[in-house]
Amino acid sequence: MTDLSVNIAGVKLKNPIITASGTFGNGREISEYYDLSQLGAVCVKAITLKPRQGNPPPRIAETPSGILNSVGLQNGGIDYFLKYELPNLKRYDTKVIANISGSTVEENCELARRLGRDVDLIELNISCPNVKQGGVSFGTDPKIAAEITARVKESCAVPLIVKLSPNVTDITEIAKAAENAGADALSLINTLLGMKIDVNTRRPVLANNTGGLSGPAVKPVAVRMVWQVFLCTRLPIIGMGGIMTGEDAAEFMIAGASAVAVGTANLVTPTAALNVKNELVGYLEKRGIKNVSELIGSVLAY
Amino acid sequence: MKKPHICEILDKQELTENTFDMVVSFPQSALPGQFIHVLCGEGVLLRRPMSICDAGRGWLRFIFDVRGEGTKRLAQHKIGDSLDILGPLGTGFNIEKKGEDTPIVLGGGIGIFPLLMLAKSLGKNTEAILGFRTKSLIIMEDEFNEACAHTHITTDDGSYGICGLVTDCLTNRISKGDVSSVYACGPMPMMKAVKKITEASGIYCELSLEQRMGCGIGACAVCVCKSNGEYLKVCQNGPVFDAREVDFDD
Ligand SMILES: Cc1cc2nc3c(=O)[nH]c(=O)nc-3n(C[C@H](O)[C@H](O)[C@H](O)COP(=O)(O)OP(=O)(O)OC[C@H]3O[C@@H](n4cnc5c(N)ncnc54)[C@H](O)[C@@H]3O)c2cc1C
Ligand SMILES: Cc1cc2nc3c(=O)[nH]c(=O)nc-3n(C[C@H](O)[C@H](O)[C@H](O)COP(=O)(O)O)c2cc1C
Ligand code: FES
């Protein structure tokens, strides 16, 4: 039997496959397609203090090998999450990661306090490109990233993951800033800011004009960033960006990720994360690898 | 557990130059107004939503216009090929509202496709109002004739049937009395007008909306429409909505 378990900041995941925030809702729909207990962890849709409407539609556009989205953190707010969504997720034998996306430092602290120990890990989203306040503006300046990480960490009763934006010149600076400020793990990448224009109407396809690019198109950028961050910090990394297959997952782990998240692939097929897990097992078995952790950071770089 | 179905294409017809009619094997039953979400093939990442036009034991039929890359790839499939299909998805039409009076199914362009199965379920006193750009694009007239007590055809250029808009035809028909309900699918301006007309005359109305989709199952929140000031998911709360619940931007 292959040992699939991995460790993220002291939290043991039975396998390294996680769902990426925003592509899985709160699990209700996808749970009709497979037992969520088969995943290492689930990461839920961004949570804010008050319910958020999100941006006007259209909110999605297909691009070569990718998609742009501009959902803008639509969610029912923390009360709704704690009362209605979390108890449902707790029925499954999997770890729950709460993705918090407050528009101020204080809001994020409050969210972390409200979550307390009711979730296994908290992922601080300082990288959403689709909102005017907070979001990516927290994640592109190392000083601000450090400050918000330190403040939220004080309010966290469980390990804190900081989710990094790829919309920066040097991701290692932000990664190191978050590490020094007390982050327990890092996740990357969030979406890359992009745009698509209909050349017949000269109108942007997204009503928000711009959106976040994800899917296979961003994978090489994400793999490169995971590798760079792996080299410059000691923190466990959750890698994501365009993972569609088990081999993609293996590639991220070889680059330095301790676990991986499946995002856009969930929009293509609801069983995507489970398929990625099964294919990863196939990859390991075929090569006689007994322990998935052997992959982590094993790239034979030139 | 639900799962994507691998479906064999049992029949494929080219109805007009740009419109394809496909019948696939399908293991589940479906309700009028529900849709399927279809993987179109290499090079197309997201699925494409298609209304269920008709379905029976072990088969399902959908009709589509070739618009862009996805539908172009879909149209290249041949009889005997297989398609990866999710569904049936969404909340369909409310067909409980049967009565002695006349239900009307009304559609323009690709909006007519979900109406055939609906008309069949609503019963023989149903009337159809179908709009086309021009005579050469008229399809499914015989099938609607068979399912409905009367089928009104409009063309934009007057080359066949009534010259003008489906909504003018609807206003006329309503003024004659005995219309109990209206079920509509088509372009946004048409839907907006249908909502206005039915509200003004106090007639129950359902609209099947279109929105760009990702997952198609309610997980990603990209496919929203405004309803009573809130964003609802077209793929899950809809695609069919009570017209009173839909807010159109002015
Ligand atoms: C619930 C529902 C039922 C539908 N039923 C039918 C049907 O029975 N027959 C039919 O011909 N068409 C139907 N459509 C529209 C059909 O889905 C689009 O024409 C198709 O997705 C276009 O894809 P494309 O790649 O050819 O075009 P492109 O314009 O290249 O598509 C680019 C992206 O935009 C999306 N998109 C483009 N137009 C639409 C649209 N009108 N509605 C939703 N998404 C769109 C595509 O899905 C794709 O993600 C339906 C749409 C919805 C939402
Ligand atoms: C529709 C959609 C919604 C998303 N919403 C969120 C979100 O609420 N919070 C967040 O941190 N990331 C969000 N993301 C980013 C993903 O979690 C992930 O970081 C990114 O899409 C890259 O992975 P992928 O290429 O596998 O999708 C969203 C992505 C998509 C496609
Ligand atoms: S398409 Fe994903 S929620 Fe509707």
XYZ file of C-alpha atoms in Angstrom, chain B residues 40-236:
197
model
C -17.292 19.291 -26.826
C -13.873 17.741 -27.510
C -10.153 18.522 -27.751
C -9.213 22.144 -27.301
C -12.452 23.151 -25.602
C -12.033 23.278 -21.832
C -15.473 24.048 -20.387
C -18.644 22.115 -21.060
C -21.443 23.749 -23.055
C -25.001 23.870 -21.700
C -27.741 22.537 -23.992
C -31.472 22.337 -23.320
C -33.088 18.957 -23.361
C -35.377 19.066 -26.372
C -36.984 15.700 -25.808
C -36.220 12.494 -23.933
C -37.532 8.999 -23.482
C -36.454 5.665 -22.089
C -32.727 5.389 -22.711
C -32.384 8.372 -25.045
C -32.210 12.118 -25.044
C -32.386 14.676 -27.825
C -30.856 18.147 -28.056
C -30.596 20.661 -30.865
C -27.928 23.303 -31.201
C -26.765 26.185 -33.337
C -23.090 26.405 -34.189
C -21.914 29.667 -32.592
C -18.258 29.454 -31.610
C -15.453 26.950 -31.002
C -17.390 24.673 -28.644
C -20.463 24.109 -30.759
C -18.253 23.824 -33.848
C -16.330 20.933 -32.263
C -19.568 19.374 -31.066
C -20.987 19.425 -34.580
C -17.982 17.474 -35.869
C -19.044 14.358 -33.950
C -20.580 11.538 -35.972
C -23.185 8.887 -35.303
C -21.549 6.187 -33.156
C -19.122 8.594 -31.458
C -19.477 9.115 -27.733
C -20.005 12.309 -25.768
C -19.285 12.995 -22.093
C -22.502 14.513 -20.735
C -23.497 15.750 -17.263
C -27.148 15.840 -16.482
C -29.994 16.228 -16.364
C -29.254 19.484 -14.545
C -31.211 22.400 -13.176
C -34.781 23.128 -12.264
C -37.203 22.808 -15.164
C -40.643 24.164 -15.930
C -43.450 23.861 -13.433
C -45.984 21.798 -15.344
C -48.428 21.419 -12.459
C -50.230 24.525 -13.689
C -52.411 22.545 -16.064
C -55.977 23.705 -16.448
C -58.795 23.995 -18.896
C -57.356 27.205 -20.305
C -54.576 27.549 -22.824
C -50.912 27.396 -21.838
C -48.596 29.080 -24.315
C -45.033 28.078 -25.054
C -43.122 30.910 -26.672
C -39.632 30.915 -28.102
C -37.262 32.781 -30.349
C -34.120 31.390 -32.028
C -32.379 28.714 -29.966
C -35.043 29.349 -27.314
C -37.518 27.070 -29.044
C -35.520 23.891 -28.326
C -36.587 23.306 -24.708
C -40.235 23.938 -25.581
C -41.097 20.768 -27.483
C -40.890 18.399 -24.533
C -42.695 21.014 -22.462
C -45.517 21.345 -24.970
C -45.922 17.563 -24.976
C -46.206 17.536 -21.170
C -48.604 20.468 -20.976
C -51.201 18.675 -23.068
C -53.158 19.092 -26.248
C -54.665 22.522 -25.619
C -51.192 24.087 -25.566
C -50.393 26.679 -28.228
C -46.908 27.530 -29.479
C -45.593 30.887 -30.651
C -42.256 30.446 -32.387
C -40.122 33.177 -33.895
C -37.572 32.832 -36.687
C -35.530 35.354 -38.664
C -36.650 34.089 -42.037
C -38.484 31.249 -43.762
C -35.399 29.151 -44.562
C -34.532 28.908 -40.859
C -37.880 27.502 -39.759
C -37.510 24.112 -38.072
C -39.649 21.775 -35.991
C -42.918 23.237 -37.245
C -44.471 19.797 -37.820
C -43.432 18.548 -34.423
C -44.956 21.539 -32.639
C -48.082 21.202 -34.794
C -48.448 17.666 -33.591
C -47.919 18.489 -29.919
C -49.999 21.669 -29.823
C -53.556 22.781 -30.565
C -52.138 25.594 -32.647
C -48.667 26.763 -33.699
C -48.162 30.433 -34.562
C -45.005 31.115 -36.562
C -43.545 34.592 -36.865
C -40.701 35.735 -39.098
C -38.777 38.990 -38.769
C -38.987 39.610 -42.525
C -42.497 38.295 -43.081
C -41.307 35.568 -45.453
C -43.549 33.056 -43.662
C -46.392 33.164 -41.123
C -46.942 36.360 -39.198
C -44.556 39.219 -39.937
C -43.133 40.621 -36.717
C -42.161 39.744 -33.204
C -43.283 36.803 -31.083
C -44.145 39.267 -28.351
C -46.650 41.120 -30.580
C -48.193 37.778 -31.424
C -48.391 37.004 -27.688
C -50.140 40.301 -26.912
C -52.689 39.536 -29.621
C -53.278 36.027 -28.430
C -53.700 37.115 -24.807
C -56.287 39.742 -25.839
C -58.476 36.922 -27.151
C -58.756 35.525 -23.630
C -58.359 32.031 -22.109
C -54.540 32.122 -21.859
C -53.639 30.560 -18.509
C -49.876 30.605 -18.519
C -46.855 31.469 -20.644
C -43.543 29.596 -20.795
C -40.814 31.448 -22.666
C -37.214 30.991 -23.763
C -35.165 33.238 -26.016
C -32.965 36.315 -26.204
C -32.955 38.759 -23.265
C -34.939 41.595 -24.911
C -37.671 39.087 -25.773
C -37.784 37.732 -22.216
C -37.966 41.228 -20.797
C -40.932 42.021 -23.034
C -42.677 38.746 -22.148
C -42.322 39.519 -18.453
C -43.877 42.956 -18.999
C -46.765 41.641 -21.089
C -47.685 38.798 -18.745
C -47.361 40.962 -15.650
C -49.623 43.583 -17.175
C -52.280 40.960 -17.855
C -51.742 39.032 -14.623
C -50.839 35.784 -16.386
C -48.535 33.236 -14.755
C -45.213 33.144 -16.623
C -41.991 31.161 -16.477
C -38.762 32.136 -18.223
C -35.833 29.876 -19.096
C -32.688 32.028 -18.831
C -29.258 31.706 -20.385
C -26.013 32.600 -18.697
C -22.382 31.686 -19.250
C -21.622 28.670 -17.101
C -18.725 26.887 -15.480
C -19.558 23.788 -13.457
C -23.269 23.664 -14.327
C -24.096 22.112 -10.939
C -24.104 25.078 -8.548
C -20.554 24.878 -7.199
C -18.746 27.840 -8.794
C -21.264 30.715 -8.717
C -20.335 32.131 -12.115
C -23.737 31.734 -13.797
C -25.857 34.193 -11.863
C -28.928 36.243 -12.665
C -30.619 38.859 -10.520
C -33.727 37.807 -8.655
C -35.405 40.080 -6.104
C -32.129 41.985 -5.777
C -30.012 38.903 -5.161
C -27.807 36.823 -7.418
C -29.159 33.314 -7.957
C -27.422 30.544 -9.888
C -28.996 29.925 -13.278
C -27.702 26.341 -13.379
C -29.188 25.383 -10.029
